Every structure is written in structure tokens, then in C-alpha cells.
Amino acid sequence: MTVLAALLFDVDGTLADTEEIHRQCFNQAFADAGLDWNWSVALYGELLAVTGGRERILHYINTHRPVFTAPADLKQWIAELHLAKTAIYTRRLAEGRIPLRPGVARLIDEARRAGLRLAIVTTTTPANVIALLEHSLHRDSPGWFEVIAAGDAVPAKKPAPDIYRYALHALKLDATQCLSFEDSENGIRASRGAGVAPVVTLNDYTRDHDFSGSLILLDNLGEPDQPCQVLSDASADVPYVDVALLRALHAKAYSD
Ligand code: XBP
Ligand code: MG
């Protein structure tokens, strides 16, 4: 039987509720650039279907700004606007310590002590990942992840499986030696597309998504004094996700 060797973590919405901060930083970048664009919570929820900030801005122009006069080099213009958004976002994470979701730091700590290998698999910009890890987990924590697969490392972002395949290749592992952690339909599709079974924790932006394909669906990873809720299978009720549960889920995931 294959042994669980590595845990692959999505970032936004999974490690922390960062999507709301992303939304505010997009809006700040728009205002700073003199644009009258404002992404409401509801609109941002829809726009999240398009992964990647630059791709999201282009999609917004195409679908919501029919009379926008595009600059001659639209791609470059969007890249600069997005660069400004990244600067605002990383500064924001450095200034205020954004809390990680329940159970994330505890599980990462336990996984490291158990000798499990760790990787990040995300569509967000690498600088955003480093800022979140350094300021919300531990100053040295970027080094705890053997691979940080992020942003433009592959041309096709989630829901394409490419970023997962990229991480598996870098880890020199087969998909069946891993479990992933995701919060969204696009994340589940990317993970499953590469053959990796995902543990899914939903959040306010994703609760209406299609979660079929998740190995287990929870409201969060839980803490000993703050139990989580298993939403996919009430009989599998557990107070929190730990390495022992992950090993059991892993055995189940790849035995059928
Ligand atoms: C979620 C995303 C990201 C962020 C914005 O990524 O779709 O695009 O919303 O980040 P994941 P950028 O859940 O895979 O971490 O603006 O840096 O693209
Ligand atoms: Mg996510």
C-alpha cells in the first residue's frame, strides 16, 4: 500500500481567509489608478470563478466594462495595475497579522514532526504566499515547504491540474502519495485532475460551490478546544483533523 508522504496546501481561502483582503486590495489599486471600479463582495464571489488576479481583471473588463477604452498595450497595463495590487496586499499582510484558519498551524506543526513533506500549490502570486507565511505562520516558515508552486509557474492556472503536476514533479512523488487541502471548486478540480485527493474546508466565498470530488468536506480543520464540523459524512464526525485522521483518509482514498 502507498504511504502518505506529503501534504499539498492551497493558499487563499484555505490557509487563511485572504480573499476578502484580496478584494479590498484590488479596489484600492483601482482607486489609486483613478478608476471608478469597485468590486462588491457579491461581484467578487462571481469573479473568483476566474483564477489569477490579472486574468480576473481582464475578465472583468470584458464582461462588465463594455465602454472601457483599453490602453494600446492592455496586457502591460493590467500587469502594472496588478503589480500595484500585489504591493498593497503584501504591505497589508506585513502590517496586520492575518489569522490563519483554525487548525492550520497546529496541523502543519504536527505534520512536520511526523516527517510529512509539505508543499504549496496555488494560483496566487509568489510574493503573496511568502508574505502570508512569514507574517501569519512563522518568520522561517517559507523554508518548511519544499516546493512553493505559485502564480505563473505554469501557464494554465486552476482548475487546470498543471500546478499540481508541477508540484508533484518537483517533489518526485506520485499523486497517490499525497493529500491536498483546498477550499474551492476550482481547487478540487485541479487537485483531482492531477490525481490528488483533496481535504476541503469551505468558507463564506465558496459555500455554494460544487464540492463533489472532496475526500472529506469540513467547515475548518478544527482545534482540540474548537471542534470542526464534518459536512460530507456525519458518521465520520471528528473534533479536529490530525495526522492520524489524514493517514486513515489517505488509505481510504487510494484503496478503492
Ligand atoms: C486564489 C486566487 C488568486 C487570488 C488573487 O488562489 O484565485 O488569484 O484571488 O491572487 P488560491 P493574485 O486559492 O489557488 O491560492 O492577485 O496574486 O493573482
Ligand atoms: Mg483557494
PDB file of C-alpha atoms and ligand atoms in Angstrom:
ATOM      1  CA  MET A   1       0.000   0.000   0.000  1.00  0.00           C
ATOM      2  CA  THR A   2       1.186   3.568  -0.744  1.00  0.00           C
ATOM      3  CA  VAL A   3       2.272   5.533   2.306  1.00  0.00           C
ATOM      4  CA  LEU A   4       1.220   9.148   2.824  1.00  0.00           C
ATOM      5  CA  ALA A   5       4.355  11.198   2.097  1.00  0.00           C
ATOM      6  CA  ALA A   6       3.298  14.806   1.538  1.00  0.00           C
ATOM      7  CA  LEU A   7       0.632  17.418   2.137  1.00  0.00           C
ATOM      8  CA  LEU A   8      -0.073  19.987  -0.579  1.00  0.00           C
ATOM      9  CA  PHE A   9      -1.683  23.234   0.582  1.00  0.00           C
ATOM     10  CA  ASP A  10      -3.721  25.721  -1.408  1.00  0.00           C
ATOM     11  CA  VAL A  11      -3.338  29.261  -0.004  1.00  0.00           C
ATOM     12  CA  ASP A  12      -6.233  31.693  -0.473  1.00  0.00           C
ATOM     13  CA  GLY A  13      -9.298  30.612   1.454  1.00  0.00           C
ATOM     14  CA  THR A  14      -7.526  27.501   2.750  1.00  0.00           C
ATOM     15  CA  LEU A  15      -4.629  28.715   4.918  1.00  0.00           C
ATOM     16  CA  ALA A  16      -6.428  31.973   5.733  1.00  0.00           C
ATOM     17  CA  ASP A  17      -9.499  33.934   4.710  1.00  0.00           C
ATOM     18  CA  THR A  18      -7.462  36.125   2.389  1.00  0.00           C
ATOM     19  CA  GLU A  19      -9.939  36.510  -0.463  1.00  0.00           C
ATOM     20  CA  GLU A  20     -11.671  39.382   1.312  1.00  0.00           C
ATOM     21  CA  ILE A  21      -8.283  41.120   1.688  1.00  0.00           C
ATOM     22  CA  HIS A  22      -7.519  40.489  -1.982  1.00  0.00           C
ATOM     23  CA  ARG A  23     -10.860  42.114  -2.873  1.00  0.00           C
ATOM     24  CA  GLN A  24     -10.117  45.224  -0.820  1.00  0.00           C
ATOM     25  CA  CYS A  25      -6.617  45.494  -2.304  1.00  0.00           C
ATOM     26  CA  PHE A  26      -7.918  45.210  -5.872  1.00  0.00           C
ATOM     27  CA  ASN A  27     -10.328  48.063  -5.070  1.00  0.00           C
ATOM     28  CA  GLN A  28      -7.526  50.148  -3.519  1.00  0.00           C
ATOM     29  CA  ALA A  29      -5.356  49.628  -6.620  1.00  0.00           C
ATOM     30  CA  PHE A  30      -8.273  50.654  -8.856  1.00  0.00           C
ATOM     31  CA  ALA A  31      -8.880  53.827  -6.804  1.00  0.00           C
ATOM     32  CA  ASP A  32      -5.145  54.693  -6.787  1.00  0.00           C
ATOM     33  CA  ALA A  33      -5.140  54.356 -10.587  1.00  0.00           C
ATOM     34  CA  GLY A  34      -8.069  56.781 -10.856  1.00  0.00           C
ATOM     35  CA  LEU A  35     -10.536  54.086 -11.917  1.00  0.00           C
ATOM     36  CA  ASP A  36     -14.136  54.156 -10.648  1.00  0.00           C
ATOM     37  CA  TRP A  37     -14.240  50.355 -10.433  1.00  0.00           C
ATOM     38  CA  ASN A  38     -15.405  48.804  -7.194  1.00  0.00           C
ATOM     39  CA  TRP A  39     -15.761  45.058  -6.677  1.00  0.00           C
ATOM     40  CA  SER A  40     -18.518  44.306  -4.158  1.00  0.00           C
ATOM     41  CA  VAL A  41     -18.446  41.107  -2.086  1.00  0.00           C
ATOM     42  CA  ALA A  42     -21.142  39.590  -4.324  1.00  0.00           C
ATOM     43  CA  LEU A  43     -19.365  40.533  -7.549  1.00  0.00           C
ATOM     44  CA  TYR A  44     -16.020  39.294  -6.216  1.00  0.00           C
ATOM     45  CA  GLY A  45     -17.665  35.963  -5.375  1.00  0.00           C
ATOM     46  CA  GLU A  46     -18.588  35.648  -9.058  1.00  0.00           C
ATOM     47  CA  LEU A  47     -15.217  36.881 -10.303  1.00  0.00           C
ATOM     48  CA  LEU A  48     -13.430  34.212  -8.225  1.00  0.00           C
ATOM     49  CA  ALA A  49     -14.515  31.722 -10.893  1.00  0.00           C
ATOM     50  CA  VAL A  50     -11.569  33.183 -12.836  1.00  0.00           C
ATOM     51  CA  THR A  51      -8.341  32.361 -11.001  1.00  0.00           C
ATOM     52  CA  GLY A  52      -5.353  34.693 -11.045  1.00  0.00           C
ATOM     53  CA  GLY A  53      -5.560  38.443 -10.469  1.00  0.00           C
ATOM     54  CA  ARG A  54      -4.506  39.571 -13.963  1.00  0.00           C
ATOM     55  CA  GLU A  55      -6.847  37.074 -15.592  1.00  0.00           C
ATOM     56  CA  ARG A  56      -9.634  38.277 -13.256  1.00  0.00           C
ATOM     57  CA  ILE A  57      -9.110  41.942 -14.196  1.00  0.00           C
ATOM     58  CA  LEU A  58      -9.180  41.109 -17.921  1.00  0.00           C
ATOM     59  CA  HIS A  59     -12.346  39.057 -17.464  1.00  0.00           C
ATOM     60  CA  TYR A  60     -13.956  41.963 -15.570  1.00  0.00           C
ATOM     61  CA  ILE A  61     -13.124  44.419 -18.374  1.00  0.00           C
ATOM     62  CA  ASN A  62     -14.545  42.041 -20.976  1.00  0.00           C
ATOM     63  CA  THR A  63     -17.739  41.251 -19.100  1.00  0.00           C
ATOM     64  CA  HIS A  64     -18.540  44.359 -17.015  1.00  0.00           C
ATOM     65  CA  ARG A  65     -16.897  47.344 -18.716  1.00  0.00           C
ATOM     66  CA  PRO A  66     -18.241  47.405 -22.280  1.00  0.00           C
ATOM     67  CA  VAL A  67     -17.333  51.076 -22.850  1.00  0.00           C
ATOM     68  CA  PHE A  68     -13.858  50.936 -21.289  1.00  0.00           C
ATOM     69  CA  THR A  69     -11.280  52.411 -23.664  1.00  0.00           C
ATOM     70  CA  ALA A  70      -8.478  49.904 -23.459  1.00  0.00           C
ATOM     71  CA  PRO A  71      -4.909  51.256 -23.485  1.00  0.00           C
ATOM     72  CA  ALA A  72      -2.813  50.316 -26.521  1.00  0.00           C
ATOM     73  CA  ASP A  73      -0.932  47.659 -24.545  1.00  0.00           C
ATOM     74  CA  LEU A  74      -3.753  46.226 -22.410  1.00  0.00           C
ATOM     75  CA  LYS A  75      -1.685  43.262 -21.176  1.00  0.00           C
ATOM     76  CA  GLN A  76       1.099  45.531 -19.895  1.00  0.00           C
ATOM     77  CA  TRP A  77      -1.403  47.955 -18.366  1.00  0.00           C
ATOM     78  CA  ILE A  78      -3.118  45.128 -16.469  1.00  0.00           C
ATOM     79  CA  ALA A  79       0.261  43.773 -15.356  1.00  0.00           C
ATOM     80  CA  GLU A  80       1.162  47.177 -13.854  1.00  0.00           C
ATOM     81  CA  LEU A  81      -2.226  47.555 -12.163  1.00  0.00           C
ATOM     82  CA  HIS A  82      -1.833  44.059 -10.720  1.00  0.00           C
ATOM     83  CA  LEU A  83       1.716  44.817  -9.555  1.00  0.00           C
ATOM     84  CA  ALA A  84       0.309  47.784  -7.618  1.00  0.00           C
ATOM     85  CA  LYS A  85      -2.347  45.487  -6.097  1.00  0.00           C
ATOM     86  CA  THR A  86       0.336  42.983  -5.037  1.00  0.00           C
ATOM     87  CA  ALA A  87       2.330  45.768  -3.335  1.00  0.00           C
ATOM     88  CA  ILE A  88      -0.777  46.894  -1.412  1.00  0.00           C
ATOM     89  CA  TYR A  89      -1.611  43.297  -0.461  1.00  0.00           C
ATOM     90  CA  THR A  90       1.847  42.314   0.771  1.00  0.00           C
ATOM     91  CA  ARG A  91       2.139  45.562   2.760  1.00  0.00           C
ATOM     92  CA  ARG A  92      -1.240  44.844   4.340  1.00  0.00           C
ATOM     93  CA  LEU A  93      -0.154  41.337   5.404  1.00  0.00           C
ATOM     94  CA  ALA A  94       3.064  42.729   6.871  1.00  0.00           C
ATOM     95  CA  GLU A  95       1.226  45.430   8.820  1.00  0.00           C
ATOM     96  CA  GLY A  96      -1.623  43.407  10.295  1.00  0.00           C
ATOM     97  CA  ARG A  97      -1.171  39.790  11.244  1.00  0.00           C
ATOM     98  CA  ILE A  98      -3.935  37.980   9.327  1.00  0.00           C
ATOM     99  CA  PRO A  99      -5.010  34.943  11.376  1.00  0.00           C
ATOM    100  CA  LEU A 100      -4.662  31.518   9.813  1.00  0.00           C
ATOM    101  CA  ARG A 101      -7.833  29.420   9.710  1.00  0.00           C
ATOM    102  CA  PRO A 102      -8.484  27.140  12.718  1.00  0.00           C
ATOM    103  CA  GLY A 103      -6.246  24.086  12.825  1.00  0.00           C
ATOM    104  CA  VAL A 104      -3.869  25.147  10.046  1.00  0.00           C
ATOM    105  CA  ALA A 105      -0.805  25.987  12.170  1.00  0.00           C
ATOM    106  CA  ARG A 106      -1.438  23.037  14.505  1.00  0.00           C
ATOM    107  CA  LEU A 107      -1.710  20.544  11.635  1.00  0.00           C
ATOM    108  CA  ILE A 108       1.375  21.899   9.830  1.00  0.00           C
ATOM    109  CA  ASP A 109       3.352  21.617  13.068  1.00  0.00           C
ATOM    110  CA  GLU A 110       2.170  18.040  13.656  1.00  0.00           C
ATOM    111  CA  ALA A 111       2.865  17.079  10.029  1.00  0.00           C
ATOM    112  CA  ARG A 112       6.432  18.385  10.254  1.00  0.00           C
ATOM    113  CA  ARG A 113       7.049  16.427  13.450  1.00  0.00           C
ATOM    114  CA  ALA A 114       5.606  13.312  11.757  1.00  0.00           C
ATOM    115  CA  GLY A 115       8.078  13.703   8.873  1.00  0.00           C
ATOM    116  CA  LEU A 116       5.492  14.530   6.234  1.00  0.00           C
ATOM    117  CA  ARG A 117       6.777  16.678   3.386  1.00  0.00           C
ATOM    118  CA  LEU A 118       4.990  19.964   2.663  1.00  0.00           C
ATOM    119  CA  ALA A 119       4.276  21.968  -0.472  1.00  0.00           C
ATOM    120  CA  ILE A 120       2.225  24.985  -1.532  1.00  0.00           C
ATOM    121  CA  VAL A 121       0.081  24.708  -4.661  1.00  0.00           C
ATOM    122  CA  THR A 122      -1.654  27.980  -5.535  1.00  0.00           C
ATOM    123  CA  THR A 123      -2.642  30.365  -8.311  1.00  0.00           C
ATOM    124  CA  THR A 124      -1.743  33.446  -6.305  1.00  0.00           C
ATOM    125  CA  THR A 125       1.427  35.499  -6.770  1.00  0.00           C
ATOM    126  CA  PRO A 126       4.549  34.055  -5.015  1.00  0.00           C
ATOM    127  CA  ALA A 127       5.158  37.296  -3.044  1.00  0.00           C
ATOM    128  CA  ASN A 128       1.662  36.949  -1.550  1.00  0.00           C
ATOM    129  CA  VAL A 129       2.426  33.415  -0.347  1.00  0.00           C
ATOM    130  CA  ILE A 130       5.709  34.403   1.278  1.00  0.00           C
ATOM    131  CA  ALA A 131       4.090  37.422   2.977  1.00  0.00           C
ATOM    132  CA  LEU A 132       1.292  35.287   4.423  1.00  0.00           C
ATOM    133  CA  LEU A 133       3.609  32.509   5.620  1.00  0.00           C
ATOM    134  CA  GLU A 134       6.175  34.885   7.162  1.00  0.00           C
ATOM    135  CA  HIS A 135       3.702  37.131   8.922  1.00  0.00           C
ATOM    136  CA  SER A 136       0.914  34.706   9.857  1.00  0.00           C
ATOM    137  CA  LEU A 137       2.633  31.327  10.376  1.00  0.00           C
ATOM    138  CA  HIS A 138       6.299  31.838  11.284  1.00  0.00           C
ATOM    139  CA  ARG A 139       9.147  34.022  10.003  1.00  0.00           C
ATOM    140  CA  ASP A 140      11.024  30.906   8.852  1.00  0.00           C
ATOM    141  CA  SER A 141       8.001  29.004   7.570  1.00  0.00           C
ATOM    142  CA  PRO A 142       8.549  29.514   3.800  1.00  0.00           C
ATOM    143  CA  GLY A 143      11.523  27.159   4.289  1.00  0.00           C
ATOM    144  CA  TRP A 144       9.278  24.455   5.741  1.00  0.00           C
ATOM    145  CA  PHE A 145       7.707  23.968   2.302  1.00  0.00           C
ATOM    146  CA  GLU A 146       9.904  22.003  -0.084  1.00  0.00           C
ATOM    147  CA  VAL A 147       8.090  23.399  -3.087  1.00  0.00           C
ATOM    148  CA  ILE A 148       6.162  26.641  -3.418  1.00  0.00           C
ATOM    149  CA  ALA A 149       4.276  26.183  -6.681  1.00  0.00           C
ATOM    150  CA  ALA A 150       2.564  29.513  -7.348  1.00  0.00           C
ATOM    151  CA  GLY A 151       1.304  32.030  -9.884  1.00  0.00           C
ATOM    152  CA  ASP A 152       2.889  31.858 -13.316  1.00  0.00           C
ATOM    153  CA  ALA A 153       4.951  28.703 -12.662  1.00  0.00           C
ATOM    154  CA  VAL A 154       2.588  27.106 -15.183  1.00  0.00           C
ATOM    155  CA  PRO A 155       0.639  28.899 -17.938  1.00  0.00           C
ATOM    156  CA  ALA A 156      -2.744  27.314 -17.133  1.00  0.00           C
ATOM    157  CA  LYS A 157      -3.971  28.151 -13.613  1.00  0.00           C
ATOM    158  CA  LYS A 158      -6.513  26.155 -11.564  1.00  0.00           C
ATOM    159  CA  PRO A 159      -8.923  24.499 -12.392  1.00  0.00           C
ATOM    160  CA  ALA A 160      -6.266  23.095 -14.746  1.00  0.00           C
ATOM    161  CA  PRO A 161      -4.288  20.357 -12.950  1.00  0.00           C
ATOM    162  CA  ASP A 162      -0.953  21.758 -14.197  1.00  0.00           C
ATOM    163  CA  ILE A 163       0.168  23.451 -10.967  1.00  0.00           C
ATOM    164  CA  TYR A 164      -0.421  20.187  -9.055  1.00  0.00           C
ATOM    165  CA  ARG A 165       1.526  18.230 -11.664  1.00  0.00           C
ATOM    166  CA  TYR A 166       4.314  20.812 -11.417  1.00  0.00           C
ATOM    167  CA  ALA A 167       4.487  20.365  -7.623  1.00  0.00           C
ATOM    168  CA  LEU A 168       4.369  16.552  -7.823  1.00  0.00           C
ATOM    169  CA  HIS A 169       7.186  16.593 -10.378  1.00  0.00           C
ATOM    170  CA  ALA A 170       9.302  18.860  -8.152  1.00  0.00           C
ATOM    171  CA  LEU A 171       8.637  16.622  -5.126  1.00  0.00           C
ATOM    172  CA  LYS A 172       9.314  13.493  -7.234  1.00  0.00           C
ATOM    173  CA  LEU A 173       6.155  11.963  -5.809  1.00  0.00           C
ATOM    174  CA  ASP A 174       3.194  10.161  -7.269  1.00  0.00           C
ATOM    175  CA  ALA A 175      -0.240  11.732  -6.710  1.00  0.00           C
ATOM    176  CA  THR A 176      -1.267   8.737  -4.606  1.00  0.00           C
ATOM    177  CA  GLN A 177       1.443   9.563  -2.039  1.00  0.00           C
ATOM    178  CA  CYS A 178      -0.186  12.927  -1.316  1.00  0.00           C
ATOM    179  CA  LEU A 179      -3.268  14.649   0.019  1.00  0.00           C
ATOM    180  CA  SER A 180      -4.198  18.245  -0.759  1.00  0.00           C
ATOM    181  CA  PHE A 181      -6.062  20.961   1.147  1.00  0.00           C
ATOM    182  CA  GLU A 182      -8.455  23.123  -0.838  1.00  0.00           C
ATOM    183  CA  ASP A 183     -11.445  25.401  -0.277  1.00  0.00           C
ATOM    184  CA  SER A 184     -12.997  25.807  -3.727  1.00  0.00           C
ATOM    185  CA  GLU A 185     -14.462  24.026  -6.716  1.00  0.00           C
ATOM    186  CA  ASN A 186     -11.604  25.190  -8.944  1.00  0.00           C
ATOM    187  CA  GLY A 187      -9.131  23.841  -6.387  1.00  0.00           C
ATOM    188  CA  ILE A 188     -10.892  20.471  -6.162  1.00  0.00           C
ATOM    189  CA  ARG A 189     -10.941  20.149  -9.951  1.00  0.00           C
ATOM    190  CA  ALA A 190      -7.243  20.997 -10.217  1.00  0.00           C
ATOM    191  CA  SER A 191      -6.289  18.556  -7.478  1.00  0.00           C
ATOM    192  CA  ARG A 192      -8.469  15.696  -8.732  1.00  0.00           C
ATOM    193  CA  GLY A 193      -7.302  16.385 -12.287  1.00  0.00           C
ATOM    194  CA  ALA A 194      -3.775  15.586 -11.154  1.00  0.00           C
ATOM    195  CA  GLY A 195      -4.984  12.554  -9.198  1.00  0.00           C
ATOM    196  CA  VAL A 196      -4.592  14.038  -5.702  1.00  0.00           C
ATOM    197  CA  ALA A 197      -7.486  13.572  -3.244  1.00  0.00           C
ATOM    198  CA  PRO A 198      -8.434  16.862  -1.526  1.00  0.00           C
ATOM    199  CA  VAL A 199      -9.434  17.564   2.082  1.00  0.00           C
ATOM    200  CA  VAL A 200     -11.793  20.529   1.693  1.00  0.00           C
ATOM    201  CA  THR A 201     -12.613  23.326   4.154  1.00  0.00           C
ATOM    202  CA  LEU A 202     -15.267  25.644   2.783  1.00  0.00           C
ATOM    203  CA  ASN A 203     -15.584  29.356   3.583  1.00  0.00           C
ATOM    204  CA  ASP A 204     -18.017  32.230   3.007  1.00  0.00           C
ATOM    205  CA  TYR A 205     -16.880  32.763  -0.581  1.00  0.00           C
ATOM    206  CA  THR A 206     -17.112  29.094  -1.540  1.00  0.00           C
ATOM    207  CA  ARG A 207     -20.017  27.602   0.458  1.00  0.00           C
ATOM    208  CA  ASP A 208     -22.251  27.335  -2.645  1.00  0.00           C
ATOM    209  CA  HIS A 209     -19.609  25.570  -4.732  1.00  0.00           C
ATOM    210  CA  ASP A 210     -19.851  22.017  -6.022  1.00  0.00           C
ATOM    211  CA  PHE A 211     -17.749  20.016  -3.579  1.00  0.00           C
ATOM    212  CA  SER A 212     -18.066  16.652  -5.286  1.00  0.00           C
ATOM    213  CA  GLY A 213     -14.610  15.175  -5.523  1.00  0.00           C
ATOM    214  CA  SER A 214     -13.647  16.202  -1.996  1.00  0.00           C
ATOM    215  CA  LEU A 215     -12.293  13.368   0.124  1.00  0.00           C
ATOM    216  CA  ILE A 216     -13.900  14.990   3.166  1.00  0.00           C
ATOM    217  CA  LEU A 217     -15.697  18.359   3.496  1.00  0.00           C
ATOM    218  CA  LEU A 218     -15.388  20.330   6.739  1.00  0.00           C
ATOM    219  CA  ASP A 219     -16.141  23.827   7.972  1.00  0.00           C
ATOM    220  CA  ASN A 220     -12.489  24.092   9.073  1.00  0.00           C
ATOM    221  CA  LEU A 221      -9.685  21.835  10.347  1.00  0.00           C
ATOM    222  CA  GLY A 222     -10.728  22.316  13.990  1.00  0.00           C
ATOM    223  CA  GLU A 223      -8.780  22.635  17.223  1.00  0.00           C
ATOM    224  CA  PRO A 224      -8.960  20.450  20.361  1.00  0.00           C
ATOM    225  CA  ASP A 225     -10.927  23.228  22.094  1.00  0.00           C
ATOM    226  CA  GLN A 226     -12.781  24.384  18.955  1.00  0.00           C
ATOM    227  CA  PRO A 227     -14.238  21.338  17.174  1.00  0.00           C
ATOM    228  CA  CYS A 228     -14.849  21.361  13.457  1.00  0.00           C
ATOM    229  CA  GLN A 229     -17.932  20.049  11.683  1.00  0.00           C
ATOM    230  CA  VAL A 230     -17.772  17.316   9.094  1.00  0.00           C
ATOM    231  CA  LEU A 231     -20.220  18.348   6.372  1.00  0.00           C
ATOM    232  CA  SER A 232     -19.787  15.476   3.927  1.00  0.00           C
ATOM    233  CA  ASP A 233     -20.289  12.460   6.139  1.00  0.00           C
ATOM    234  CA  ALA A 234     -21.825  12.864   9.585  1.00  0.00           C
ATOM    235  CA  SER A 235     -20.721   9.346  10.560  1.00  0.00           C
ATOM    236  CA  ALA A 236     -17.106  10.469  10.184  1.00  0.00           C
ATOM    237  CA  ASP A 237     -17.546  13.038  12.952  1.00  0.00           C
ATOM    238  CA  VAL A 238     -14.167  14.108  14.362  1.00  0.00           C
ATOM    239  CA  PRO A 239     -13.303  17.044  16.601  1.00  0.00           C
ATOM    240  CA  TYR A 240     -10.289  18.087  14.532  1.00  0.00           C
ATOM    241  CA  VAL A 241      -8.114  16.943  11.663  1.00  0.00           C
ATOM    242  CA  ASP A 242      -4.808  15.428  12.720  1.00  0.00           C
ATOM    243  CA  VAL A 243      -2.140  13.275  11.040  1.00  0.00           C
ATOM    244  CA  ALA A 244      -3.771  10.035  12.210  1.00  0.00           C
ATOM    245  CA  LEU A 245      -7.029  11.029  10.502  1.00  0.00           C
ATOM    246  CA  LEU A 246      -5.135  12.059   7.362  1.00  0.00           C
ATOM    247  CA  ARG A 247      -3.417   8.653   7.216  1.00  0.00           C
ATOM    248  CA  ALA A 248      -6.818   6.927   7.540  1.00  0.00           C
ATOM    249  CA  LEU A 249      -8.368   9.161   4.864  1.00  0.00           C
ATOM    250  CA  HIS A 250      -5.374   8.576   2.614  1.00  0.00           C
ATOM    251  CA  ALA A 251      -5.692   4.794   2.941  1.00  0.00           C
ATOM    252  CA  LYS A 252      -9.390   5.087   2.076  1.00  0.00           C
ATOM    253  CA  ALA A 253      -8.797   7.489  -0.830  1.00  0.00           C
ATOM    254  CA  TYR A 254      -6.447   5.277  -2.773  1.00  0.00           C
ATOM    255  CA  SER A 255      -7.724   1.820  -1.836  1.00  0.00           C
ATOM    256  CA  ASP A 256     -10.908   1.860  -3.988  1.00  0.00           C
TER     257      ASP A 256
HETATM  258  C1  XBP B   1      -6.921  32.124  -5.370  1.00  0.00           C
HETATM  259  C2  XBP B   1      -6.928  33.094  -6.454  1.00  0.00           C
HETATM  260  C3  XBP B   1      -5.958  34.208  -6.504  1.00  0.00           C
HETATM  261  C4  XBP B   1      -6.251  35.393  -5.630  1.00  0.00           C
HETATM  262  C5  XBP B   1      -5.569  36.623  -6.149  1.00  0.00           C
HETATM  263  O1  XBP B   1      -5.738  31.382  -5.370  1.00  0.00           O
HETATM  264  O2  XBP B   1      -7.722  32.944  -7.361  1.00  0.00           O
HETATM  265  O3  XBP B   1      -5.988  34.643  -7.825  1.00  0.00           O
HETATM  266  O4  XBP B   1      -7.644  35.632  -5.582  1.00  0.00           O
HETATM  267  O5  XBP B   1      -4.199  36.493  -6.223  1.00  0.00           O
HETATM  268  P1  XBP B   1      -5.551  30.008  -4.494  1.00  0.00           P
HETATM  269  P2  XBP B   1      -3.335  37.286  -7.344  1.00  0.00           P
HETATM  270  O6  XBP B   1      -6.872  29.684  -3.838  1.00  0.00           O
HETATM  271  O7  XBP B   1      -5.132  28.972  -5.514  1.00  0.00           O
HETATM  272  O8  XBP B   1      -4.459  30.290  -3.504  1.00  0.00           O
HETATM  273  O9  XBP B   1      -3.936  38.662  -7.484  1.00  0.00           O
HETATM  274  O10 XBP B   1      -1.922  37.327  -6.820  1.00  0.00           O
HETATM  275  O11 XBP B   1      -3.425  36.516  -8.637  1.00  0.00           O
HETATM  276 MG    MG B   2      -8.310  28.649  -2.577  1.00  0.00          MG
END
